[in-house]
Coordinates of C-alpha atoms in Angstrom, one line a residue:
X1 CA -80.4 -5.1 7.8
X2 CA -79.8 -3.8 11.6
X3 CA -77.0 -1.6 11.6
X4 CA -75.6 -0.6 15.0
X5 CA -73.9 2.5 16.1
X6 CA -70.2 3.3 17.3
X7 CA -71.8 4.1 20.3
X8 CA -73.5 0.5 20.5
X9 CA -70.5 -1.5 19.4
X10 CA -68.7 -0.5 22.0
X11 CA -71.3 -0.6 25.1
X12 CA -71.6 -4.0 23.2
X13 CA -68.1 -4.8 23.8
X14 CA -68.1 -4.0 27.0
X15 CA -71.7 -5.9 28.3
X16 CA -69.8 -9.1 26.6
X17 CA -66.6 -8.8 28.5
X18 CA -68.4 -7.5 32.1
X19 CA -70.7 -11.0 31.0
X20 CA -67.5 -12.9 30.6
X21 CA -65.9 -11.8 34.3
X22 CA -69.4 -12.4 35.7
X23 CA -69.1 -16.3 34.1
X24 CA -65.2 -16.5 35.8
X25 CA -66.7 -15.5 38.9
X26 CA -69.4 -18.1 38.9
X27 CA -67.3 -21.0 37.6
X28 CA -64.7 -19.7 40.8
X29 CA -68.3 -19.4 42.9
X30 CA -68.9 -23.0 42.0
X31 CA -65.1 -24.5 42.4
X32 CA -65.3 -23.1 46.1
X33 CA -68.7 -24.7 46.7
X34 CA -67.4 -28.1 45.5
X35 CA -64.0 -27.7 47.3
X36 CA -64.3 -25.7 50.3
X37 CA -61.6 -23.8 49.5
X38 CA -60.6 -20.0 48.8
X39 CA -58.4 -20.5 46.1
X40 CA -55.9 -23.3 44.2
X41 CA -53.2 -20.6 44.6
X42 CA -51.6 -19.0 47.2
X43 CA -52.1 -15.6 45.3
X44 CA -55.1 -16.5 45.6
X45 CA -55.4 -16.1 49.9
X46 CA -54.5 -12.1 49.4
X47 CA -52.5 -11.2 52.3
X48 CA -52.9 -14.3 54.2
X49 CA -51.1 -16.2 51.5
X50 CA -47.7 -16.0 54.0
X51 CA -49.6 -17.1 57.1
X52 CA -51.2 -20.2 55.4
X53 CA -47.5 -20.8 54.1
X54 CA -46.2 -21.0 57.2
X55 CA -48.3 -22.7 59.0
X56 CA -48.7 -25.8 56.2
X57 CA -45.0 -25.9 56.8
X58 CA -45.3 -26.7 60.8
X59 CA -48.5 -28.6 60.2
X60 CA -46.3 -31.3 58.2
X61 CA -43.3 -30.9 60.7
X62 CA -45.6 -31.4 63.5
X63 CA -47.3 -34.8 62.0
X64 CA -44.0 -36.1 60.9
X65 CA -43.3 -35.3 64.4
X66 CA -46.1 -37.5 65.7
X67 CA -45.5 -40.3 63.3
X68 CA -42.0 -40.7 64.6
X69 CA -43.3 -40.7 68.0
X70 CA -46.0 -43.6 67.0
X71 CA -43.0 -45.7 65.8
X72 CA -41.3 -45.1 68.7
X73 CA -44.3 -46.0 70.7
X74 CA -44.3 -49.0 69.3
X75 CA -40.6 -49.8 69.8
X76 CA -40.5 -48.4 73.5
X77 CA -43.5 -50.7 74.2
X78 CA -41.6 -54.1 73.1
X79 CA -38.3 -53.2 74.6
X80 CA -39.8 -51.9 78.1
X81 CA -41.4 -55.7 77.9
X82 CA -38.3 -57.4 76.6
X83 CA -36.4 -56.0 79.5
X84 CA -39.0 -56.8 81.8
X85 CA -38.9 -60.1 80.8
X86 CA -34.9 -60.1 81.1
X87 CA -35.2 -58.8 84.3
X88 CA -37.4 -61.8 85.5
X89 CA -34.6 -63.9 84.3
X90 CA -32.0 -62.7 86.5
X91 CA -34.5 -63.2 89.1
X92 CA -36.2 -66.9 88.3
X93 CA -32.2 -68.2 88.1
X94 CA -31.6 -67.0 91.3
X95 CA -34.2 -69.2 92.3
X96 CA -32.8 -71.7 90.6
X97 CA -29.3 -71.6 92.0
X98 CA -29.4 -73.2 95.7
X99 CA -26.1 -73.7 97.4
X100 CA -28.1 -76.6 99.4
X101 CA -29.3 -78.2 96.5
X102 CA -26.1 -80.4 94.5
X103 CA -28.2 -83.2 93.0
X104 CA -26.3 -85.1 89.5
X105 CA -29.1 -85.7 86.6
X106 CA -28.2 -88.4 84.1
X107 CA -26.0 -85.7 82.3
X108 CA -23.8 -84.8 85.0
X109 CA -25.5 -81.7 85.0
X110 CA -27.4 -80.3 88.4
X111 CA -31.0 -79.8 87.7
X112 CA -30.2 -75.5 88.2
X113 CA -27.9 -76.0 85.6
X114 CA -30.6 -77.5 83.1
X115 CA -33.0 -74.7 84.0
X116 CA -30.4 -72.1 84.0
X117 CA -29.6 -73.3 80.6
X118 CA -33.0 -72.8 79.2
X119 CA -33.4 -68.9 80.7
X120 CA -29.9 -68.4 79.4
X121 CA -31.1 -69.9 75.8
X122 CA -34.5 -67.4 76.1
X123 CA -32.0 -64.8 77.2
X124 CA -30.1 -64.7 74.1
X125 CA -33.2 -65.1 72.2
X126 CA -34.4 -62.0 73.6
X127 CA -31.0 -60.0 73.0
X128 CA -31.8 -60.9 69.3
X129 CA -35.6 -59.1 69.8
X130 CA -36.4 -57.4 66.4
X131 CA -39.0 -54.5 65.9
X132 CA -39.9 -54.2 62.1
X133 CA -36.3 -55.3 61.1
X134 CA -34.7 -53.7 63.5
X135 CA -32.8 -55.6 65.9
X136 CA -33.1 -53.2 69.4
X137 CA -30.0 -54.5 71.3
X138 CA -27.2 -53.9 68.7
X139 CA -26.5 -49.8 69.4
X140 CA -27.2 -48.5 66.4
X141 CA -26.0 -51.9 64.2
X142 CA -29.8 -53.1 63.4
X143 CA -29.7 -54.7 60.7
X144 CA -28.1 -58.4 61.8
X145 CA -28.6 -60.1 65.3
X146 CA -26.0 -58.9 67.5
X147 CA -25.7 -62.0 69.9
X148 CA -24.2 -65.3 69.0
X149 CA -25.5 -68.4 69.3
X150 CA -25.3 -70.0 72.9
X151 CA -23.1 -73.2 71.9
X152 CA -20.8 -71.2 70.1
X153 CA -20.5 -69.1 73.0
X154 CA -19.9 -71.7 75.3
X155 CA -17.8 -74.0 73.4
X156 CA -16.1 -71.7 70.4
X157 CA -16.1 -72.0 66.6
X158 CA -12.5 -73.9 65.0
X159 CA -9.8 -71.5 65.8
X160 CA -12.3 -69.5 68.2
X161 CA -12.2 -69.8 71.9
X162 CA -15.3 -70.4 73.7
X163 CA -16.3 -69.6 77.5
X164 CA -15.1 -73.2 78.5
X165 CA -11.8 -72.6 77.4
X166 CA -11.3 -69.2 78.5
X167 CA -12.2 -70.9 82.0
X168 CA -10.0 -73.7 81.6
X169 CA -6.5 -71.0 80.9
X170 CA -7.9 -68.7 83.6
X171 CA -8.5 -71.0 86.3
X172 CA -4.8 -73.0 85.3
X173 CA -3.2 -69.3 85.9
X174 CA -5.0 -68.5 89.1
X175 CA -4.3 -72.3 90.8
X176 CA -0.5 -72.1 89.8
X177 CA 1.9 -75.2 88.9
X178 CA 1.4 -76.6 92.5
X179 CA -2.6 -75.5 92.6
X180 CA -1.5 -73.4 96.0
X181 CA -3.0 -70.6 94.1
X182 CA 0.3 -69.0 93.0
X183 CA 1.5 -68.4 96.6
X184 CA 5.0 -69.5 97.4
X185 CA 5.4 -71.0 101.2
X186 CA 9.2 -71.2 102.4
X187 CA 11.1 -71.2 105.1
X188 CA 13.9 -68.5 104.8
X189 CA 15.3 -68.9 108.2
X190 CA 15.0 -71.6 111.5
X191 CA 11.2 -71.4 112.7
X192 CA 9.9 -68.8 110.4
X193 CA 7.5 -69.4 108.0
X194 CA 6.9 -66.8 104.8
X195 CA 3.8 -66.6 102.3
X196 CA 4.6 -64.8 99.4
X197 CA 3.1 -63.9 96.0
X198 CA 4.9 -65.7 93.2
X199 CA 5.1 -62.2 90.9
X200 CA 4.2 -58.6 91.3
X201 CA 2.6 -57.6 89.0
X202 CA 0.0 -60.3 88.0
X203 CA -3.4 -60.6 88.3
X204 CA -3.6 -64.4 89.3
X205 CA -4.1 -66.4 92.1
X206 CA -4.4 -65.9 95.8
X207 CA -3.2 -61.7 96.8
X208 CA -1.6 -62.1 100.6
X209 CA -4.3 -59.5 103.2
X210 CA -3.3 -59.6 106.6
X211 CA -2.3 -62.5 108.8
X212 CA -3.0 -62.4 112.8
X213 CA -3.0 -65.0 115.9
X214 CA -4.5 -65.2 118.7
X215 CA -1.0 -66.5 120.4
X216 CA 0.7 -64.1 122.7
X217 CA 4.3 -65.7 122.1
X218 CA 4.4 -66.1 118.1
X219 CA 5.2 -63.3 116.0
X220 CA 3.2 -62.6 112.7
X221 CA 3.8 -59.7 110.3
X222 CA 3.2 -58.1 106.8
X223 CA 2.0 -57.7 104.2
X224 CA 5.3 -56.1 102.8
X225 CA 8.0 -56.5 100.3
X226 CA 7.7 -57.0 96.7
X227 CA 5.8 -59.4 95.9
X228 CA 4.0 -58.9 99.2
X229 CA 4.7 -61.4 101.8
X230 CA 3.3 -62.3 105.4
X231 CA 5.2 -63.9 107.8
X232 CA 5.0 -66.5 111.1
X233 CA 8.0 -66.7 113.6
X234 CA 8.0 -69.4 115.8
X235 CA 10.9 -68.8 117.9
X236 CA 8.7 -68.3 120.6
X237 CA 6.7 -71.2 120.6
X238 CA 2.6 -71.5 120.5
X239 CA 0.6 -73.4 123.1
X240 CA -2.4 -75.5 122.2
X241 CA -4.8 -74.0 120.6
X242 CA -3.9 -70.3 119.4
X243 CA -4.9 -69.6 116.1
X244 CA -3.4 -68.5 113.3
X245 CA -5.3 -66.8 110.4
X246 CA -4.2 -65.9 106.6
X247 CA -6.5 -63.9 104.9
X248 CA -6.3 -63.9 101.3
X249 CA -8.0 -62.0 98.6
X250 CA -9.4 -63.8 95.3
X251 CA -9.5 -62.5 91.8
X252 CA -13.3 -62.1 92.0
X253 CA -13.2 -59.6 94.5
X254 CA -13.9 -61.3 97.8
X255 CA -11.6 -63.0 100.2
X256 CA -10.8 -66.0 102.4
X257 CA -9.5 -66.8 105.6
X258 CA -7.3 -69.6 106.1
X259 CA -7.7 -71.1 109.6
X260 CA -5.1 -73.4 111.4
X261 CA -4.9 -73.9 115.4
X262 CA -2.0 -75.2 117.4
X263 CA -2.5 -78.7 118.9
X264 CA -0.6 -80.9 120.9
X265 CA -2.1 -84.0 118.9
X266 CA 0.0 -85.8 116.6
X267 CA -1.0 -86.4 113.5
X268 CA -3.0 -83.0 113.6
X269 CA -6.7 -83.3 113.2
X270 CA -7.9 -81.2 110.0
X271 CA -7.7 -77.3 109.9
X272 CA -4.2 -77.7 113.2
X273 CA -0.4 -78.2 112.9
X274 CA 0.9 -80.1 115.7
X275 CA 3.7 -78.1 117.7
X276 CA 6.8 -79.6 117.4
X277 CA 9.8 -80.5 119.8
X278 CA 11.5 -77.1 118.4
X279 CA 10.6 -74.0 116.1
X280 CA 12.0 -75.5 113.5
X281 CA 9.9 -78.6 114.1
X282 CA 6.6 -76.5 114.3
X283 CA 7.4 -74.0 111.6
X284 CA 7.9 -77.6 109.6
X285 CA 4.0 -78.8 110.8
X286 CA 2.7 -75.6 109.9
X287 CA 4.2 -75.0 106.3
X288 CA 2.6 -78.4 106.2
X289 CA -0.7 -77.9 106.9
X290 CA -1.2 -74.6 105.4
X291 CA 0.0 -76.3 101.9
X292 CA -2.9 -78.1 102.6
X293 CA -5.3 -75.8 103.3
X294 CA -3.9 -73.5 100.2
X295 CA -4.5 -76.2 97.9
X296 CA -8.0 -77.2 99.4
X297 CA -8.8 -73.6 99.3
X298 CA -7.6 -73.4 95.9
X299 CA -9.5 -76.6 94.3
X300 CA -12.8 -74.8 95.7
X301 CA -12.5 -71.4 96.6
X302 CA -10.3 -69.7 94.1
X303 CA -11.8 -71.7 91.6
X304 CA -15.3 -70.4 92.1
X305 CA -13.9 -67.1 91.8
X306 CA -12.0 -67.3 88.9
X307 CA -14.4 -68.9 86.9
X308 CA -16.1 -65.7 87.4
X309 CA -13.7 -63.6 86.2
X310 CA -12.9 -65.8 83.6
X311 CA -16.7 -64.9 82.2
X312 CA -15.7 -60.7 83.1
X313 CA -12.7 -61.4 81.0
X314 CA -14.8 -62.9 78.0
X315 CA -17.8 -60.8 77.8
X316 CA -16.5 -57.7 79.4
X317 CA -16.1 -55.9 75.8
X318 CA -18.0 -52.7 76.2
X319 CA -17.0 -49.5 74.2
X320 CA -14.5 -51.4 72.2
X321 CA -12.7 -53.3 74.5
X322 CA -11.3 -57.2 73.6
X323 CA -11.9 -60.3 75.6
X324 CA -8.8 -60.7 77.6
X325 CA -6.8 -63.8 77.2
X326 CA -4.3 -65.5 79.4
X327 CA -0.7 -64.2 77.9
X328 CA 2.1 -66.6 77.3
X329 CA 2.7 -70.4 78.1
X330 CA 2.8 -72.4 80.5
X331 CA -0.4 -70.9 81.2
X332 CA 0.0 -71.7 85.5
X333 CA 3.0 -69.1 85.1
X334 CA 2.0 -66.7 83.1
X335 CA 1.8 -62.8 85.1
X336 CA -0.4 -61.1 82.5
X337 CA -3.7 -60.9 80.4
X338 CA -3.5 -60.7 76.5
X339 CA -6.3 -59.1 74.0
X340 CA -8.1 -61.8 72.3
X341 CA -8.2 -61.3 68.5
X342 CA -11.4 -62.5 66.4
X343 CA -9.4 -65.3 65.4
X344 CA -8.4 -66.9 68.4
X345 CA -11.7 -65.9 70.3
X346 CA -15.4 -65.8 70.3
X347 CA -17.0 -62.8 69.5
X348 CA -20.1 -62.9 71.8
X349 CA -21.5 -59.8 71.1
X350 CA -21.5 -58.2 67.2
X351 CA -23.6 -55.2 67.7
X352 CA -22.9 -51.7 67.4
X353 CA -19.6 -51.5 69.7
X354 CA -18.3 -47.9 70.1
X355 CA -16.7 -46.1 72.9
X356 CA -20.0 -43.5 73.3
X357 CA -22.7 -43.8 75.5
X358 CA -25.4 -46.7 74.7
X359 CA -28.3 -44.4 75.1
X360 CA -26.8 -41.8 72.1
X361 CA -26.3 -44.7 70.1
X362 CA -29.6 -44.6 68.8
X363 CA -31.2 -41.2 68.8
X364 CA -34.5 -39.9 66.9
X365 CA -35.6 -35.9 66.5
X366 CA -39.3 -35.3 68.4
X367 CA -39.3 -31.5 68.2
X368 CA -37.7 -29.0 66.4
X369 CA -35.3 -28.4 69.6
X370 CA -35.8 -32.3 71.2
X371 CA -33.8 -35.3 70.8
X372 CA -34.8 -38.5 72.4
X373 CA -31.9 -40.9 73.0
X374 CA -32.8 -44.9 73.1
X375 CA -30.4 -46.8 72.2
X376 CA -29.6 -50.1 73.8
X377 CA -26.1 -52.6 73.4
X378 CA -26.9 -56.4 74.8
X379 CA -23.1 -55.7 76.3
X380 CA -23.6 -53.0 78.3
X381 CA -23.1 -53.8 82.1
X382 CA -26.5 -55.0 83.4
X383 CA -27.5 -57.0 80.3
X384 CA -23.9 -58.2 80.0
X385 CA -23.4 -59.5 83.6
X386 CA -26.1 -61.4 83.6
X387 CA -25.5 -63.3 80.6
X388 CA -22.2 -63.7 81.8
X389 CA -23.0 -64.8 85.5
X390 CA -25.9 -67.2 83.2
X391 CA -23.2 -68.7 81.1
X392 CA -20.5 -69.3 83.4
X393 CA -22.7 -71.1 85.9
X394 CA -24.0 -73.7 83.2
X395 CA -20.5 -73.7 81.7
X396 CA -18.8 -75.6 85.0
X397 CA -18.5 -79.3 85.0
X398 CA -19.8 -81.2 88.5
X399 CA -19.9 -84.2 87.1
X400 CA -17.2 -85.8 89.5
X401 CA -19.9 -85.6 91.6
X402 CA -17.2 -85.6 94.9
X403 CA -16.8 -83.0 98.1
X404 CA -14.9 -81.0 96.0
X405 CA -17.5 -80.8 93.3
X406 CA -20.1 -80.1 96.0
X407 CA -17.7 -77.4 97.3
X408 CA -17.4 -75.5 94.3
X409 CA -21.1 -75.6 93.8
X410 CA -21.5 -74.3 96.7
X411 CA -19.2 -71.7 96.2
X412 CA -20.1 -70.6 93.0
X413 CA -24.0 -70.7 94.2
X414 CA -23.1 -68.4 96.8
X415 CA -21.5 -66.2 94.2
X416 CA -23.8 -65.9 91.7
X417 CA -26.8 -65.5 94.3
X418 CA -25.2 -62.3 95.8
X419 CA -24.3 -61.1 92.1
X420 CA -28.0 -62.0 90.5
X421 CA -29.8 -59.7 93.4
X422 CA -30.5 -56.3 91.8
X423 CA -30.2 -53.4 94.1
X424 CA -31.6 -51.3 91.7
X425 CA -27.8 -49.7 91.4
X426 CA -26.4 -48.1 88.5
X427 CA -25.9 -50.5 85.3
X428 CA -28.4 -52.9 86.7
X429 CA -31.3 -54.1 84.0
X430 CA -34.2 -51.8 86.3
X431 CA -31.8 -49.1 85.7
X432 CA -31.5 -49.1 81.8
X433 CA -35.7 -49.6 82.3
X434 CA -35.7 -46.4 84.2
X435 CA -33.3 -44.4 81.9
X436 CA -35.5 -45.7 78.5
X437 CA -38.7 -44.6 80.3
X438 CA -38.0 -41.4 80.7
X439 CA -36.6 -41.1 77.4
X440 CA -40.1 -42.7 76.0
X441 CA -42.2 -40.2 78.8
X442 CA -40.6 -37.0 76.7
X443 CA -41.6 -38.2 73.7
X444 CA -45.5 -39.2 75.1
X445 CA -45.5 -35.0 76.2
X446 CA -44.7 -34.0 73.1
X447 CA -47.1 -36.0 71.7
X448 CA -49.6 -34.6 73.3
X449 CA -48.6 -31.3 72.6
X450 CA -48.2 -31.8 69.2
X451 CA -51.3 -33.3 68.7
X452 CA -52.9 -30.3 70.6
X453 CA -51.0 -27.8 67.9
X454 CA -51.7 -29.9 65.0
X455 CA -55.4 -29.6 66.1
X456 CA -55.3 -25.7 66.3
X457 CA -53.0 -25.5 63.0
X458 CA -55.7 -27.1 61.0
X459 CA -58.6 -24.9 62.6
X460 CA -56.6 -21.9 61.8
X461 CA -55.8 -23.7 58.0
X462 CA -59.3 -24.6 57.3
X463 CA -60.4 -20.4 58.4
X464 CA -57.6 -19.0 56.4
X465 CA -57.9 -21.5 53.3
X466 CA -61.6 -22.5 53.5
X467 CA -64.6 -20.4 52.1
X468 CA -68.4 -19.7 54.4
X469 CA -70.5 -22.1 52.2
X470 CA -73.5 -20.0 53.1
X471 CA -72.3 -16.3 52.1
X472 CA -70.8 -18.2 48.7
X473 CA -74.0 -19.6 48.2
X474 CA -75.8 -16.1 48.2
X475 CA -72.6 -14.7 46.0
X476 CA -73.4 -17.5 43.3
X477 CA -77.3 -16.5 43.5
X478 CA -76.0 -12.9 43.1
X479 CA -74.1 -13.5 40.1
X480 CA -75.9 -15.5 38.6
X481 CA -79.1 -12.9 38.8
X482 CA -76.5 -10.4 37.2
X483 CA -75.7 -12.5 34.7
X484 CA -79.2 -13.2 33.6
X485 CA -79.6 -9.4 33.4
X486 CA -76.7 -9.0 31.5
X487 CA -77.8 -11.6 29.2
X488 CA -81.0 -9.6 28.4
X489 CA -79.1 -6.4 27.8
X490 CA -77.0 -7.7 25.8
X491 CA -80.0 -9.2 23.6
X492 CA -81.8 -6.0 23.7
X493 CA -79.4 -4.0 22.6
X494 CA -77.6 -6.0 19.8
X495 CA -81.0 -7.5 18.9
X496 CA -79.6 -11.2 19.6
X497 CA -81.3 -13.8 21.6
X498 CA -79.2 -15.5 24.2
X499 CA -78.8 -18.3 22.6
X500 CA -76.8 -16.8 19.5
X501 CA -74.7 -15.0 22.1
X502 CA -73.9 -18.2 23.7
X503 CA -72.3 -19.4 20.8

């Protein structure tokens, strides 16, 4: 029997434990090889344990970063071509609509009124464009389609109003009882002749502008007086051919001159008044013919116009605001506009509807310090007008098929042409274009930058975390050597073979 000394137990004791530390270090040796890394711990990294920490932390904030900006890539690429596509729109209907061109189809509609119909059908459809459930053109309402259907626009829904019948009320208010587009002609003394609003305030009907003549003897004056009036005193009489010109403005915003010349000729040929024996006589001729002209005026002109504002009065509801309504009854003397309520009109547009800006509606983080604003609402002003100008223009009835007809057409055409060229001005589709693409140009920088950090955070990751497979590989050899040697001392001196000390 071997019996081992104090001295040799404990140099025993500590060969097996130094053995032991030298295995750890191998199996650690090993794990590096096989994972490339320092250490499964941050205690593990020594002093650069706070550095890797930090910059793991930016390295996911950068690549959630870059993932929002790749879904916003994808989003700013369909709604750059959805607008671009809108855009067109406007453009192919004002191709459509020719003043010149009043031909009937077998539907009483004008062939530019088919078409028009069709772009205005694509139109909505492309209000209702969805990127991965989200519908783009509802502010920051994405989860419904925030444009209604075209017929229910046009023609309403039960108790609902549509377009039609918010044209009907408005244009009965503008033309008046008498269709002399509220404007009240009398005579309040022997050969003068007075045009007057028929209330002050209201927004309907002809507004008096000026009136002049080319007559050196007649008098003319105004506008003054509440409501405003113009005037024509014929004391002094005329002599054939001086003209006589009423200018009046329209609800839409433009104006029209009303034209009459003096003539000798009785009965007057169209667009004169004949000039009578005395004033009276000729202030008599004149009222005449300019009730005439008023009315004709009226039936074509002023009904062009307010048709138009019919359609601002309908689908003008940004930031909150309600369709407006004509107020009270009988509707051709009513002096005021009502809000519509959603039970007694169409809601055309359901979106998002606040009183903030369209842009912030919608808003995603693509830095730590940088916000990129995209948000989009089908009813702001250049998406909204041209659905409206769209709508209204297919929403008019020609079929009469008469000179009247034909003169609203034209009217109208003239209109909408002048309103469907884009200047490029402020509200206009291009613009919204031009205010989304440089929203979407911030975030391609800053993807570009972040890609470039991600790139050098990962370097500086894989130096600080990684291990240099070559100098591990000569560590292991190292050890392993050691360990040998350890494993024969150990024998030697205890008198064991490895194989009992393994166990």
């Amino acid at each position: 029997m071997v019996t081992s000394s104090p001295i040799a137990g404990t140099f025993a004791t500590q060969l097996i434990r130094d053995t032991r530390n030298l295995r750890s270090s191998i199996e650690d040796l090993e794990r590096q090889l096989g994972t490339g890394q320092r250490s499964e711990t941050y205690g593990g990294l020594g002093r650069d344990a706070n550095l890797v920490i930090n910059f793991q932390q930016r390295l996911s904030n950068t690549e959630a970063y870059l993932e929002t900006i790749n879904l916003l890539t994808v989003r700013s690429s369909v709604i750059d071509t959805t607008l671009e596509r809108i855009s067109a729109i406007g453009q192919d209907t004002q191709g459509l609509v020719d003043a010149n061109e009043f031909t009937l189809l077998s539907d009483g509609r004008t062939g530019a009124q088919r078409g028009t119909e069709s772009l205005v059908a694509e139109l909505i459809g492309l209000l209702n464009s969805e990127v991965g459930g989200r519908y783009i053109f509802g502010g920051s309402a994405t989860d419904a389609p925030p444009v209604t259907d075209l017929d229910t626009i046009l023609n309403g829904n039960g108790t609902q109003a549509g377009l039609r019948q918010i044209i009907s009320e408005r244009q009965q208010a503008d033309l008046g009882a008498d269709g002399k587009g509220r404007l009240v002609v009398s005579s309040p003394s022997a050969g003068v002749v007075d045009i007057a609003e028929d209330a002050d305030p209201s927004p309907f009907g002809f507004k008096v502008n000026s009136i002049s003549t080319s007559s050196a003897t007649t008098t003319v004056s105004g506008p003054s007086g509440t409501p405003e009036s113009i005037s024509v005193d014929f004391t002094n009489q005329p002599v054939a051919g001086n003209v006589f010109r009423v200018k009046l403005d329209l609800p839409d915003g433009t104006s029209e001159t009303v034209e009459l010349k003096a003539t000798i000729a009785s009965p007057a040929p169209d667009d004169s008044f004949t000039i009578g024996a005395t004033p009276t006589d000729t202030a008599t001729n004149f009222t005449a013919a300019l009730n005439a002209k008023l009315v004709e005026t009226a039936d074509r002109k002023l009904v062009a116009a307010s048709s138009l504002v019919a359609g601002e009065n309908f689908f003008n509801t940004a930031n909150g605001a309600a369709p407006q309504r004509v107020s009270g009854s009988p509707l051709n003397t009513s002096t005021a506009l009502v809000d519509g309520t959603t039970t007694n009109t169409v809601e055309w547009y359901k979106g998002e509807n606040s009183a903030g800006v369209a842009r912030e509606s919608v808003s995603v983080r693509v830095d730590d310090n940088v916000v990129v604003d995209y948000g989009i609402r089908a009813n702001e002003e250049g998406l909204r007008e041209l659905v409206q100008d769209l709508a209204v223009f297919i929403a008019q009835d020609f079929s009469a098929g008469g000179a009247t007809e034909k003169s609203r057409y034209d009217a109208l055409a003239n209109r909408l042409d002048n309103r469907l060229a884009d200047d490029q001005g402020e509200g206009t589709v291009n613009q919204i274009r031009i205010e989304l693409a440089a929203a979407f140009k911030t975030a391609d920088v800053l993807k570009e930058r972040h890609t470039a950090v991600r790139g050098t955070l990962l370097t500086t990751l894989e130096e600080k975390k990684g291990v240099d497979l070559s100098e591990t590989v000569v560590s292991l050899r190292s050890l392993q050597t050691r360990l040998q040697a350890s494993f024969q001392a150990s024998a030697t001196l205890l008198e064991l073979r490895l194989t009992n000390f393994l166990r």
